[in-house]
Structure formats: structure tokens, C-alpha cells
Coordinates of C-alpha atoms and ligand atoms in Angstrom, one line a residue:
X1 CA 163.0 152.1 172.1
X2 CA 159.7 153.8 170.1
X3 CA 159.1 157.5 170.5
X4 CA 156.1 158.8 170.3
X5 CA 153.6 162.1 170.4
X6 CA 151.3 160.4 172.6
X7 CA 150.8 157.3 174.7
X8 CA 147.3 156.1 175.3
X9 CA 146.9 153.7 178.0
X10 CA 143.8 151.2 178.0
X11 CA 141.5 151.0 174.9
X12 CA 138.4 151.2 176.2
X13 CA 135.7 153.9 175.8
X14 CA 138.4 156.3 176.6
X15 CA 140.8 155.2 174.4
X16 CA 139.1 154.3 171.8
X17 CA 137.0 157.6 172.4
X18 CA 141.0 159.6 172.7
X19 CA 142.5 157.9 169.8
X20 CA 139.7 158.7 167.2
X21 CA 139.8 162.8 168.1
X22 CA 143.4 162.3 168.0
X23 CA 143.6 161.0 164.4
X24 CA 140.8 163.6 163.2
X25 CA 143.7 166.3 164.4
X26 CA 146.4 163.6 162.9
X27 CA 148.1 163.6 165.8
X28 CA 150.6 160.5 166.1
X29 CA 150.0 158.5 169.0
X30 CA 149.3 154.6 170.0
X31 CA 147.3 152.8 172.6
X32 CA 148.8 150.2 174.6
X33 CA 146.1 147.9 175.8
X34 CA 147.4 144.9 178.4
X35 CA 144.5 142.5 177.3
X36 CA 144.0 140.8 173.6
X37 CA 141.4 142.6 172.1
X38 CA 139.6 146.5 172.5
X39 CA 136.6 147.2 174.8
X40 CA 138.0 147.5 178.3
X41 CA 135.8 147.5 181.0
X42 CA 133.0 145.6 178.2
X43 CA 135.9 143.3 177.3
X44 CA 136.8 142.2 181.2
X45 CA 133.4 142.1 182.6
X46 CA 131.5 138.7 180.9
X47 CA 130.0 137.5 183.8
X48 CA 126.1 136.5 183.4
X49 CA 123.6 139.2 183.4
X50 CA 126.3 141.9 182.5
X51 CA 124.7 145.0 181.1
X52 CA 124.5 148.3 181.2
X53 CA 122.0 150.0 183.8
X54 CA 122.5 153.6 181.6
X55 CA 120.0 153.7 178.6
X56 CA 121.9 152.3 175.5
X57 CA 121.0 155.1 173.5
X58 CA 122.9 157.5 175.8
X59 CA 125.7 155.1 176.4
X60 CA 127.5 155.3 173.4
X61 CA 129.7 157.9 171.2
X62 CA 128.0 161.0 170.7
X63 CA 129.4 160.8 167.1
X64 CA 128.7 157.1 166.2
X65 CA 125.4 156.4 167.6
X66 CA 123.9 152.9 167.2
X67 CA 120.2 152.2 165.4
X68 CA 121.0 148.7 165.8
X69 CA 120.4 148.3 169.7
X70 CA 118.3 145.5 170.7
X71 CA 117.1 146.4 174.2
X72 CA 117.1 149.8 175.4
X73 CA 119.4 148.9 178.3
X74 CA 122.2 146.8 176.5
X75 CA 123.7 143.5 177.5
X76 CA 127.6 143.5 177.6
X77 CA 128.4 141.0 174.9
X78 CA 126.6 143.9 172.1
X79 CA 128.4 146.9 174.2
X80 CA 131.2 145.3 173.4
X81 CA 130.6 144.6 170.0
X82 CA 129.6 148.2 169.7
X83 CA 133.0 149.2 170.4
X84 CA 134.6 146.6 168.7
X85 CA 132.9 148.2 165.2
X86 CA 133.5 151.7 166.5
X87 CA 137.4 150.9 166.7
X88 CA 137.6 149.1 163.6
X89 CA 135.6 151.5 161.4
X90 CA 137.9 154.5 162.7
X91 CA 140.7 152.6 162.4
X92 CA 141.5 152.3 165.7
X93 CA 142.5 148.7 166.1
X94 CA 145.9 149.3 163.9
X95 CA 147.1 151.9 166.6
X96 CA 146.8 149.3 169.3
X97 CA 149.5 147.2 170.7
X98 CA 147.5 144.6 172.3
X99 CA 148.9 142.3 175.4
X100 CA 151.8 145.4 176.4
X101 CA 151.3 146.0 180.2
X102 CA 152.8 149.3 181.2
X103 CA 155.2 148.0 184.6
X104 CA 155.9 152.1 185.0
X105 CA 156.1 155.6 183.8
X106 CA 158.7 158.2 184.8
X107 CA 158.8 162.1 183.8
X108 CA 162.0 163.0 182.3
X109 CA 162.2 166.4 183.0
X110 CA 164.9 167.2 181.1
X111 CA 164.0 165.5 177.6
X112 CA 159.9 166.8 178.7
X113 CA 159.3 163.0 178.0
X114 CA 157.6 160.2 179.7
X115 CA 159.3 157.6 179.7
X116 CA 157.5 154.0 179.7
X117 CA 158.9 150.2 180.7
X118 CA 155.9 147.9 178.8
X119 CA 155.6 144.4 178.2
X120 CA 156.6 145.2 175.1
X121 CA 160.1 147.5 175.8
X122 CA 160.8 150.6 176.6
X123 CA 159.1 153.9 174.6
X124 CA 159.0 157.6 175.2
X125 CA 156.0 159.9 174.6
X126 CA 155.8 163.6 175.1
X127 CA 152.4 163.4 176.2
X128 CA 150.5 160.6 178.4
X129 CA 146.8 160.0 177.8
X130 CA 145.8 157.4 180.6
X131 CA 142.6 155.2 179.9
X132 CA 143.0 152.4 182.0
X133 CA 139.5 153.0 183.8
X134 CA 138.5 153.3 187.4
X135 CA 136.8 149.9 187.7
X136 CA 139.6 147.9 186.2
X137 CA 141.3 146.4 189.2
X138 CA 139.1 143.6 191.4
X139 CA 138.8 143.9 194.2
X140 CA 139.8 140.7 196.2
X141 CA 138.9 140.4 200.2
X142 CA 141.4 138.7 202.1
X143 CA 139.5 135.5 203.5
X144 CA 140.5 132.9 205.9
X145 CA 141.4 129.9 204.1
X146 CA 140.1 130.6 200.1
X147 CA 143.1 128.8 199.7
X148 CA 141.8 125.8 200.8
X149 CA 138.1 126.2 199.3
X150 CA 137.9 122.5 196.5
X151 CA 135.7 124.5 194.1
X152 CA 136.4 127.7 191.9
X153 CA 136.4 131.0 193.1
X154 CA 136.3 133.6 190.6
X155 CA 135.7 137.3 190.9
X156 CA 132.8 139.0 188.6
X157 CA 135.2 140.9 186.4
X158 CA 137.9 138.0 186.2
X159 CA 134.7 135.3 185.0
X160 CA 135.7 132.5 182.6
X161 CA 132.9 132.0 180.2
X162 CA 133.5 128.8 179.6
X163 CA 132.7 127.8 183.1
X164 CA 129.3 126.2 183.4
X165 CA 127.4 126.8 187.0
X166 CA 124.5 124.6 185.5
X167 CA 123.4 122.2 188.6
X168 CA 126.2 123.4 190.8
X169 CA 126.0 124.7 194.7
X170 CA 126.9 128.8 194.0
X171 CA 127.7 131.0 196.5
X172 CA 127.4 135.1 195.5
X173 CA 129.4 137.5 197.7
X174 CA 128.2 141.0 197.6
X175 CA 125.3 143.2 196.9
X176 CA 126.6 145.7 194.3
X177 CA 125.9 146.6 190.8
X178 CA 127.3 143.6 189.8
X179 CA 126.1 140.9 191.8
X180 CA 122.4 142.4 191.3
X181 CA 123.0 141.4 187.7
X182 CA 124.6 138.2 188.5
X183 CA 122.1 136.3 191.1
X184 CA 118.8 136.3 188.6
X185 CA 121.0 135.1 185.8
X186 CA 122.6 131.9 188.3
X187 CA 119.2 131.6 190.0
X188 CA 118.3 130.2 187.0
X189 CA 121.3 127.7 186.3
X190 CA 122.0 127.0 189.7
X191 CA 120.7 124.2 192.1
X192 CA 120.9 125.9 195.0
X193 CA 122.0 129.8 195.4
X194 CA 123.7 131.2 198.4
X195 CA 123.7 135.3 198.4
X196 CA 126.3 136.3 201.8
X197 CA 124.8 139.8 202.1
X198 CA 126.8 142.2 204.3
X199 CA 125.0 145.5 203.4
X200 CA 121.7 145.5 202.0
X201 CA 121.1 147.4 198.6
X202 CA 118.0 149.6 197.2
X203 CA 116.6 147.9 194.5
X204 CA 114.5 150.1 192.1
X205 CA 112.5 148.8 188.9
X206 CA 113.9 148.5 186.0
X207 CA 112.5 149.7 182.4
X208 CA 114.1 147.9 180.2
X209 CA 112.5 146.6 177.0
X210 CA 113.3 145.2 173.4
X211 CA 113.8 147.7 170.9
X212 CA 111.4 146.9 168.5
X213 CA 112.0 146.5 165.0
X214 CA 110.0 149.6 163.6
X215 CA 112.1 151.7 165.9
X216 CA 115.5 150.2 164.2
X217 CA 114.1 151.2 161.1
X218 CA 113.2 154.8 162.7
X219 CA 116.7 155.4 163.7
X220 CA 118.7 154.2 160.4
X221 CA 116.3 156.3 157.8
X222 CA 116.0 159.8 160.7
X223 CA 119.1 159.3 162.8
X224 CA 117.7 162.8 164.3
X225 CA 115.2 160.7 165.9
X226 CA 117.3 158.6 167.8
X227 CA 119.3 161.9 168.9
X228 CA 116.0 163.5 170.4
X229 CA 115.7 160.2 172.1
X230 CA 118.8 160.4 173.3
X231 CA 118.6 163.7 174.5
X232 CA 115.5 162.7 176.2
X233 CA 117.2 160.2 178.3
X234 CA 120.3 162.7 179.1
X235 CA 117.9 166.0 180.1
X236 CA 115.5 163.5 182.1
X237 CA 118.3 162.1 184.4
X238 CA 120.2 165.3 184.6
X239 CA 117.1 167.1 185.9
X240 CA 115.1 164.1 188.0
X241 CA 118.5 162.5 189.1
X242 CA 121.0 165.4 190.2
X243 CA 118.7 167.4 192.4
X244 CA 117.5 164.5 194.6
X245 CA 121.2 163.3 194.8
X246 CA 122.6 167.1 195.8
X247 CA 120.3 168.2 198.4
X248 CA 120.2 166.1 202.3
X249 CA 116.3 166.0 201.7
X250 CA 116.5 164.2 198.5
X251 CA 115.4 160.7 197.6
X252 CA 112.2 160.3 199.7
X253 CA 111.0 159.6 195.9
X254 CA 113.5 156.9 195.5
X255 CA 112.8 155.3 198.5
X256 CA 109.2 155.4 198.3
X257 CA 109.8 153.4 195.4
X258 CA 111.9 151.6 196.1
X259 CA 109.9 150.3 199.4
X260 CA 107.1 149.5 197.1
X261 CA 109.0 147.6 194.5
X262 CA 110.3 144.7 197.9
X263 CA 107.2 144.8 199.2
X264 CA 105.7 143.6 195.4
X265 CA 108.2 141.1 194.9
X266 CA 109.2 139.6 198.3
X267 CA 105.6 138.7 200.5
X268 CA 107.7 137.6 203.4
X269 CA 108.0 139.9 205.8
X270 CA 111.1 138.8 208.0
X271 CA 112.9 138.4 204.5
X272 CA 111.8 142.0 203.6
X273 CA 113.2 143.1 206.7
X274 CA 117.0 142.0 205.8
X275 CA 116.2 143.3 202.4
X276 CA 115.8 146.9 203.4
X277 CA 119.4 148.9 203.3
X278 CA 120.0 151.1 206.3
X279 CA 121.5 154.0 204.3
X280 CA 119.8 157.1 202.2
X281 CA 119.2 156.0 198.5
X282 CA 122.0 156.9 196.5
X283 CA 124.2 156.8 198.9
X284 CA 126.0 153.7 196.5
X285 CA 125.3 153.5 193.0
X286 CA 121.3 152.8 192.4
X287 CA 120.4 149.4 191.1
X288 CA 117.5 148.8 188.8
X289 CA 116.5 145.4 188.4
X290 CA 113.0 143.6 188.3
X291 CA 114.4 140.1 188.4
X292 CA 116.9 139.9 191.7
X293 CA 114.3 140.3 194.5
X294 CA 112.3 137.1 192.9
X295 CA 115.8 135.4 192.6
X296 CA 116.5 135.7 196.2
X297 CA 112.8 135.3 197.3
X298 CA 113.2 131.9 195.5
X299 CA 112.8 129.3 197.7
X300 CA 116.0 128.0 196.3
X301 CA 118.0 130.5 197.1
X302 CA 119.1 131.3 201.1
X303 CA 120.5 135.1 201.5
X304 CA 123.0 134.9 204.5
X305 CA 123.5 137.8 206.5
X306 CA 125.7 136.7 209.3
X307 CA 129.2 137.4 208.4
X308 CA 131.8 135.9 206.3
X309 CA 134.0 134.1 209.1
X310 CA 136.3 131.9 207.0
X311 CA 136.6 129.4 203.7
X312 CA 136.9 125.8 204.4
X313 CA 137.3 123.0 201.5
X314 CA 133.4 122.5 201.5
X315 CA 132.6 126.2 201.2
X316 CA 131.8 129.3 203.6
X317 CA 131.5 129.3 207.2
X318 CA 129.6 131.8 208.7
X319 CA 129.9 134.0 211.9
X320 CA 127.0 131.7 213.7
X321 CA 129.2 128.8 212.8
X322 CA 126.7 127.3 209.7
X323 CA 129.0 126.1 206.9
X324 CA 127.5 126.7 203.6
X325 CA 127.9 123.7 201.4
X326 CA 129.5 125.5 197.9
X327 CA 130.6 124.0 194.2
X328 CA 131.8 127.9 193.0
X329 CA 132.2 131.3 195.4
X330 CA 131.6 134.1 193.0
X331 CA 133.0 137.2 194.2
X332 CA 130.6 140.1 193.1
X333 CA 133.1 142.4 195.7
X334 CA 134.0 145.2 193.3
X335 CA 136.9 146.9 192.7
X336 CA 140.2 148.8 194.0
X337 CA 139.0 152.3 192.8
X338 CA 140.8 155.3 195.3
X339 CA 143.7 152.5 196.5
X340 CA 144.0 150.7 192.9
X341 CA 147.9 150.3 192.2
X342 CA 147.7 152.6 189.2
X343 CA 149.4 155.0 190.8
X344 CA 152.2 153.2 191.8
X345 CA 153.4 153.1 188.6
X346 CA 153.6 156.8 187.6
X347 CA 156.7 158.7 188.6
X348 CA 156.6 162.7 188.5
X349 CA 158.8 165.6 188.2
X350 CA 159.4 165.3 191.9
X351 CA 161.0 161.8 192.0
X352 CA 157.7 160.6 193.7
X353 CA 154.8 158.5 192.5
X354 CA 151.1 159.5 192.1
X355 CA 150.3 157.3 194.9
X356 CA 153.0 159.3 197.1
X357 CA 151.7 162.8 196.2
X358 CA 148.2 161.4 197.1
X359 CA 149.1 159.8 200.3
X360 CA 151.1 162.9 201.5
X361 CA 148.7 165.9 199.2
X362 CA 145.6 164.1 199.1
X363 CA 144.0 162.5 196.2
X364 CA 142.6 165.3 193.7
X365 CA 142.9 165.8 190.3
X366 CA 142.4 169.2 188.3
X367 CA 138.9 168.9 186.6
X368 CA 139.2 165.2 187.0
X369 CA 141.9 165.4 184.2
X370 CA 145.8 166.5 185.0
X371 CA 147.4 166.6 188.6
X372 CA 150.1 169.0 189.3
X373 CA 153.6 167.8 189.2
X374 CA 152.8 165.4 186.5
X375 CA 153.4 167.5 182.9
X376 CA 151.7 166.3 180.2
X377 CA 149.4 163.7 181.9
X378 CA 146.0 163.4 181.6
X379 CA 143.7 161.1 182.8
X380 CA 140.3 160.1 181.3
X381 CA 137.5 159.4 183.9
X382 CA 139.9 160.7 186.6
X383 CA 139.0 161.6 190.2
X384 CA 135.6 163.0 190.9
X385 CA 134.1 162.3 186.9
X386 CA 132.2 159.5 188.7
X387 CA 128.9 159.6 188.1
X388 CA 125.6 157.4 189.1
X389 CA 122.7 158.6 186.7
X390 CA 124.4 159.4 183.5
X391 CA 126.9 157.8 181.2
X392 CA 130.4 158.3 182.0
X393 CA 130.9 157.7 178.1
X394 CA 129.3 161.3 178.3
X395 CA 132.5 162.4 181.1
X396 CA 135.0 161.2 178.8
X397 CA 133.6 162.6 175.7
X398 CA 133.5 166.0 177.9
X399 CA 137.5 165.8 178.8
X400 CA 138.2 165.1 174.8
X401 CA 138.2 168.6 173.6
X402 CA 140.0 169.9 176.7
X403 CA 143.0 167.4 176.0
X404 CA 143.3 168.2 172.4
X405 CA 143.2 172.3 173.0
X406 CA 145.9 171.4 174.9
X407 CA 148.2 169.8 172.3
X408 CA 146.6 172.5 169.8
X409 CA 148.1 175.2 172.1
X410 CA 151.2 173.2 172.6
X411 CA 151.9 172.9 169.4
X412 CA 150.7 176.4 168.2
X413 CA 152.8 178.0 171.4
X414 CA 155.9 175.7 170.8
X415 CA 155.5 174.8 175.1
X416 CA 157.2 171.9 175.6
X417 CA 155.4 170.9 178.8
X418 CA 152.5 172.0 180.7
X419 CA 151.3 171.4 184.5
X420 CA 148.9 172.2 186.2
X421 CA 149.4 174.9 189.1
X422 CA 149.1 173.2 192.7
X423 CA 147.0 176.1 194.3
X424 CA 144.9 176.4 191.2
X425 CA 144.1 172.1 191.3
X426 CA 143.6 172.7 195.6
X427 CA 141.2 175.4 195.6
X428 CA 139.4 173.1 192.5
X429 CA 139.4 170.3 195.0
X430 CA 138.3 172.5 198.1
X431 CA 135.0 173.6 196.1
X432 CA 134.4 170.1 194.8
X433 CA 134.6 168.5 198.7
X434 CA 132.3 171.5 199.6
X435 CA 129.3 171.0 197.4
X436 CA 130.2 167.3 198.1
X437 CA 129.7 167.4 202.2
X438 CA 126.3 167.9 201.8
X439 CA 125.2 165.1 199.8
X440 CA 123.8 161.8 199.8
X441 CA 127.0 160.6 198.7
X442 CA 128.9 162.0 201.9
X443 CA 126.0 161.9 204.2
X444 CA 123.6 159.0 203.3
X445 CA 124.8 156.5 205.9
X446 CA 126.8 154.2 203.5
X447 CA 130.3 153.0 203.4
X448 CA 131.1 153.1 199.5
X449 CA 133.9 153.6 197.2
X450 CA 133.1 157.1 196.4
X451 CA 134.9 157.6 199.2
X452 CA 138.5 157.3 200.6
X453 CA 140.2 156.3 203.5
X454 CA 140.0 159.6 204.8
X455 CA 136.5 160.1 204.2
X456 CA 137.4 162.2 201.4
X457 CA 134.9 161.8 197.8
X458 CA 137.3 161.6 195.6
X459 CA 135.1 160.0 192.6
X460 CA 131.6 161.7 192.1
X461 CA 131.1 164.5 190.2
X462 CA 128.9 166.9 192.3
X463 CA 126.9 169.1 189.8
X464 CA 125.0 168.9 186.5
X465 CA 127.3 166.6 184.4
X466 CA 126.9 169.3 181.6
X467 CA 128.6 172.0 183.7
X468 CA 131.5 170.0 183.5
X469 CA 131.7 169.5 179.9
X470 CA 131.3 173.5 179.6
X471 CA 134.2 173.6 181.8
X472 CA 136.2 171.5 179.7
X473 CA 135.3 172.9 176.9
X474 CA 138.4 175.1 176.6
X475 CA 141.5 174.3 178.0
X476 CA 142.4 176.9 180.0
X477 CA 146.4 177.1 179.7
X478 CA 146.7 180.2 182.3
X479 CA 146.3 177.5 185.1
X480 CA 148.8 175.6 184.3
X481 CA 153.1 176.7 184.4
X482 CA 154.3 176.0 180.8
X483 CA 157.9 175.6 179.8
X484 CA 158.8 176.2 175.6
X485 CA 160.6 173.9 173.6
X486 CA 164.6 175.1 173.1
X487 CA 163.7 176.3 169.1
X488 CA 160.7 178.7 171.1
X489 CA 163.2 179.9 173.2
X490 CA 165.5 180.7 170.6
X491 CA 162.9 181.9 168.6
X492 CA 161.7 184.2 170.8
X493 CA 165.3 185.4 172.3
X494 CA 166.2 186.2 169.3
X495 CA 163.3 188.6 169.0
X496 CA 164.2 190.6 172.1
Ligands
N01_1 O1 131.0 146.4 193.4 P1 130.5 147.2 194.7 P2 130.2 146.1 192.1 N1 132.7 140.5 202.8 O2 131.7 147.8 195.3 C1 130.6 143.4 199.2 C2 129.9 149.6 188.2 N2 129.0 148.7 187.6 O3 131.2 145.3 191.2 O4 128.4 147.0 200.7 C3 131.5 140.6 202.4 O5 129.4 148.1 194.4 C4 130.2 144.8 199.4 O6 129.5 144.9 200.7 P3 129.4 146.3 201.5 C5 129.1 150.6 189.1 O7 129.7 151.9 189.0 C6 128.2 149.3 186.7 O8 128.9 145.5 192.3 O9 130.8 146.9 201.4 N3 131.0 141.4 201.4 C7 129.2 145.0 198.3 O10 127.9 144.5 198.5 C8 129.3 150.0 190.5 O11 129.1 150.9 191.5 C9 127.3 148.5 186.1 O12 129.1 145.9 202.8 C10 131.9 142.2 200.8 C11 129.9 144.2 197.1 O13 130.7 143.3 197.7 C12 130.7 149.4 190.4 O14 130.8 148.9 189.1 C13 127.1 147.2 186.5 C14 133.3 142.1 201.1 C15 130.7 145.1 196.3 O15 129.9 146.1 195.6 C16 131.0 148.4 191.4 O16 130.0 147.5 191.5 C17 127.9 146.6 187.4 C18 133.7 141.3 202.2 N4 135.0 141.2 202.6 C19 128.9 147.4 188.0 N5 134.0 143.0 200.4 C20 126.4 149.1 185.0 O17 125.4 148.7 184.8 C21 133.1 143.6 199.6 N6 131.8 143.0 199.8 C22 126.9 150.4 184.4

């Protein structure tokens, strides 16, 4: 059994991010990471195409920018190794025990201790930082008879890179983020490509570009530069982006746009028609790309809108009874984001798990960080730090400082535990689901993951992303009950 200060879970962006602020304060602490290697979300998702649709000079550490970047919207294999060199030069690799799962996590409420079953044993940490991101679990769709399908089937976050779709019959389920990556990059492999389209999505263009060498140069010798840049980037989206996405009027810009972009790339008109989404844009998660429209315009491609009815050894059969002739099914379905099984695992002072308190109090956190009932828990990129137009490396970087002013006033304070106050975290969710209602998130028309299965947003983050880092700035230890560590108590009985 290993005691610890703190337990980090997941060593992505927000562990990685957690573990280097932690060391500055030399705090102990390690990171348990279930896969081989650092980089999370960048680590998982290889599929082709992956990259980033944030700028890559605004999607990085805030204290380890990167001159280096080749393209100012990165592709995932230099994201990762981004954060691979982040985690090595701050020594953050040594702190991780890589391939330990945590199976669960139970408050002890008389030691004020987690206390962890891993992989790897049993531990106990006074404090739990969890980092295991909110696009970590894939989603799977139950489908008749993908048991029987003779090909592969492999989900976009679960691809094997050493599978080859070169001259193969692919088959692309979904619409989202990711499969708007995927198609152009198998369009161009495949020999014939199959897009099963259930909802439309708004396709805006993208402005990507190689970084050109000068610039590189620029931004090693005046790293100020690359700031100003980068601050360009933040102030533009935060002030173009937020407004349109708040207000029920919003995004006749975006849709005027995006209208234009199909009608330049696809010239058929009854294709056109199927391409145009029947929700507000920004409803889901906007997708930039100049290169999918022409993919499924191709004349080798056929985008299938009748439904998914079943899988059959020779590949998809549809609702109007065609069966698509398939070598691979890629699932581009997303991910198990407000039901993932996360929760399950986490046991609080009440003898119930998250996923109880949520089913029976509603799903809410307290500034997207600790949940009452759970001492000394707090979650990076938690519920309602979603974002669409910004980084989220910018979220977590925002919930750093309030996490360590926690352990500094911990620690200062001698308080043993901390959590947060249920009336303080419900009237915090009550004004986050009021600016939400209006919305294009909660009104655009879409069916998304931003939102429950009671209708209720529990991801986005409705406001000017900066508003919540000033929130966070401080942590604000009057909202939460505290209880001191024995030697406090003495300490301080012994005064009176
Ligand atoms: O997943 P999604 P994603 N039958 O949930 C369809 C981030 N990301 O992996 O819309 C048929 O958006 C589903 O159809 P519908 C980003 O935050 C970021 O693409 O529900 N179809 C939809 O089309 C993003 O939002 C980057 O009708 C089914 C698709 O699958 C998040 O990841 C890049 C189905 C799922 O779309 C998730 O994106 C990529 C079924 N049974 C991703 N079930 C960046 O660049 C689901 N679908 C930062």
C-alpha cells in the first residue's frame, strides 16, 4: 500500500498540466495513467486526419509555448510530441506510473483519505486530482449483428495504426468532429468510401496553413511575438465566437458561411440538399474543414442517409434494405461524455458513488471542479468547462491555481478535508442552466452531448472563458465545510 499527498488520474493535458504546478509548490504527488505512455486524449486518438481545429498557438501551455509548430492548426502525431517534450523537460514522466488502471476510489472519512484499488495495488492519497478527460470513453452503438460483420470494425479513438485501408471498401459512421477529419484522409486511400450520415453537420472553412520558416525563427529569437499571436487568436474567438453562441439570434454569420462554403464545393444540388443540417450552427461543436465536402462530392464516395438497420458479414444494411458492400466500418460515433462510467468508480462520504449522487442530485459540479460530498476531489475539465471556440488547454490551465490555493490553505490552515457546500454548488448550477436555456447550445435544434438525458447542459461553459479563470483565480474556502487535522485541533484547544 503507497500513501500519498496527491493522486493524479490520467496524464494528459491535465495531468501533465497539474503535476508540473504541483512540483513548482513541491508538493508530493503521482499520476497514474492506464495507457503506456503520456499525452491522453493526443495519445488515444491516431486515427487519419487527427488534428486539432483550435489554433496551435493557443492550444498549448501558457508557460511552455512552442516556436516549433509546423502548421498553425496542428496534426495529432506533433500535439503529442508536444506534450511528450513538455512532460519530459519538467520531469513529469518519473511521476507516472504508466499501465495502472484505477478499478475504484472510496472516501475514508475517518483517516480524510481516498483510498484507491489500481492495476497496480492498493494506495491512499489525501487529496484526488482526476485527469482522466471527458472524451476518453468511446462511444460504441449497439448494432444488430457487428458481431458477425468479416471485416474490422474499429472506433476513431481505439484506431490501430498499423491497419492499412489502402484499396479497401470503408464504411465511416458519423458526422462529428472526428469523422470530418477522417473521410478526406480515407477518401484518399480508399477504393470506394461509404459515409452513413444520420444528422447532417455545418461545415465551415478552414484556415489552416504551414508555418513558415521565417516565422519559426520569429518566435525562438522574440517569444513575445508568438504571445501577441497568441493572444490574437484567444481575444478574436472570445469576442467573434461567444456572443453569436450566447444570444437565440446568433449565428446567421455562421450560417451564411457556411451555406456558401457547400454551395462552392458540392455543385449538385440534391447532394447539397442532404448536406444541409437542420439545426442552428453551433448547436454541436463547429467543424472547419476545406477538404470533407470534396471527399464526399467524390464520385467515389456514396453518403447514405437512410438509417443504420443492421450488420451483416458483407457490411451494413440499410433501412431501404441496400446492403453496403464493406472491408472496415470505422466508427467516428464519439464518446460516453455525461453517462461515461467514470463515476461509477468514485465512492463518497455518503456510501454512494458519483454516478448515484448524479442520478438522484443531478449532474453538476462546483465551478466545474469539486462536487459536494466528495472532500478533497477535484476534477480537471469537469462539468460545464466544455468549450467549442477556445482551447480547453486554456479551462484547465484556469482550474490550476484554484486547486493549488486549495492545498496552500490546507496546509497553511492545518484542514484536513474540504467540501464543497451543496446549496453553494446548486445555486452555481441553477445560474449556469439559466444563462444556458437560452442558447444555441439548448435551443439550436440539435441532439448533442452537451446535453444529458434530462435535457440538462451539463458540459459548456456559458460565458467568456476568461470570466471563469477570474473566478478560479482564488479558491474561495468559505464555500466549502472544512474539518482540521487532530494536531489543529489540539493546537487550537489548547489555545482556548
Ligand atoms: O463525436 P460526435 P466525434 N447511428 O459525438 C453519429 C472532440 N473532437 O468523435 O449527430 C448512426 O460529435 C452521430 O450522429 P448524430 C470535439 O469536442 C475535437 O466526432 O447523433 N450514427 C454523429 O454524427 C467533438 O465534439 C477535435 O445523429 C451515429 C457522430 O456519430 C468531440 O470530440 C477533433 C450513431 C458522433 O459525433 C466528439 O466528436 C475531433 C448511430 N447509432 C473530435 N451514434 C478537435 O479538433 C452516433 N452516431 C479539437
Amino acid at each position: 500500500m503507497s500513501d500519498h499527498r496527491v493522486v493524479i488520474i490520467g496524464a494528459g493535458f491535465g495531468g501533465i498540466g497539474a503535476s508540473i504546478k504541483l512540483a513548482e509548490q513541491g508538493i508530493e504527488h503521482v499520476i497514474l495513467e492506464k495507457l503506456d505512455d503520456v499525452g491522453g486524449t493526443w495519445l488515444a486518438n491516431q486515427y487519419p486526419g487527427c488534428r486539432c481545429d483550435v489554433p496551435s498557438h493557443l492550444y498549448s501551455f501558457s508557460f511552455a509555448l512552442n516556436p516549433e509548430w509546423s502548421d498553425s492548426y496542428s496534426l495529432q502525431p506533433e500535439i503529442w510530441r508536444y506534450l511528450k517534450k513538455v512532460a519530459v523537460d519538467h520531469g513529469v514522466v518519473e511521476r507516472v506510473r504508466f499501465g495502472c488502471k484505477v478499478d475504484a476510489a472510496r472516501w475514508d472519512d475517518e483517516a480524510k483519505q481516498w483510498r484507491l484499488e489500481t492495476s497496480a495495488g492498493s494506495m491512499t492519497t489525501d487529496v484526488l486530482i482526476v485527469a482522466h478527460g471527458f472524451l476518453s470513453e468511446p462511444s460504441i452503438p449497439h448494432f444488430e449483428g457487428i458481431e458477425t460483420f468479416a471485416g474490422q470494425v474499429m472506433h476513431s479513438a481505439e484506431w490501430d495504426p498499423s491497419y492499412d485501408v489502402t484499396g479497401k471498401r470503408v464504411g465511416v459512421i458519423g458526422t462529428g468532429a472526428s469523422a470530418v477529419q477522417i473521410v478526406p484522409e480515407i477518401h484518399k486511400q480508399a477504393t470506394s468510401l461509404s459515409v452513413f450520415q444520420r444528422t447532417a453537420a455545418w461545415i465551415l472553412p478552414h484556415r489552416g496553413r504551414t508555418i513558415r520558416p521565417w516565422e519559426h525563427e520569429l518566435y525562438r529569437r522574440v517569444p513575445a511575438v508568438q504571445r501577441a499571436v497568441r493572444g490574437f487568436h484567444y481575444w478574436s474567438s472570445e469576442f467573434l465566437a461567444v456572443p453569436a453562441l450566447m444570444k437565440p439570434a446568433g449565428g446567421k454569420l455562421l450560417k451564411k458561411l457556411a451555406v456558401k462554403h457547400l454551395e462552392t464545393q458540392v455543385p449538385d444540388p440534391e447532394l447539397r440538399a442532404k448536406l444541409i443540417p437542420s439545426f442552428k450552427p453551433g448547436c454541436k461543436r463547429l467543424t472547419p474543414s476545406n477538404e470533407y465536402l470534396p471527399a464526399i462530392a467524390s464520385p467515389m464516395t456514396t453518403l447514405v442517409t437512410s438509417g443504420i438497420d443492421r450488420m451483416v458479414p458483407e457490411g451494413i444494411v440499410t433501412a431501404d434494405g441496400v446492403t453496403h458492400q464493406l472491408d472496415v466500418i470505422i466508427l467516428a460515433t464519439g464518446f460516453r461524455v455525461t453517462d461515461n462510467t467514470f463515476p461509477e468508480l468514485v465512492i463518497g462520504r455518503d456510501g454512494r458513488t458519483m454516478r448515484q449522487t448524479w442520478d438522484e442530485d443531478g449532474l453538476g459540479a462546483y465551478n466545474g471542479t469539486t462536487f459536494a460530498g466528495f472532500p478533497n476531489f477535484f476534477m480537471l475539465a469537469g462539468p460545464n468547462t466544455g468549450i467549442g471556440h477556445t482551447s480547453l488547454v486554456y479551462m484547465i490551465e484556469a482550474q490550476l491555481p484554484y486547486v493549488l490555493d486549495a492545498l496552500r490553505l490546507m496546509k497553511e490552515r492545518g484542514i484536513a478535508s474540504i467540501d464543497v457546500r451543496p446549496d453553494v454548488q446548486a445555486s452555481y448550477n441553477e445560474l449556469l442552466q439559466r444563462k444556458l436555456s437560452p442558447t444555441v447550445w439548448n435551443t439550436g435544434g440539435c441532439k448533442s452531448w452537451y446535453l444529458d438525458k434530462n435535457g440538462f447542459n451539463t458540459t459548456i461553459w456559458p460565458d467568456y472563458t476568461f470570466k471563469f479563470a477570474r473566478r478560479l483565480e482564488r479558491f474561495d474556502v468559505e464555500s466549502y465545510y472544512q474539518e482540521l487535522t487532530p494536531t489543529t485541533e489540539r493546537k487550537l484547544a489548547a489555545i482556548s
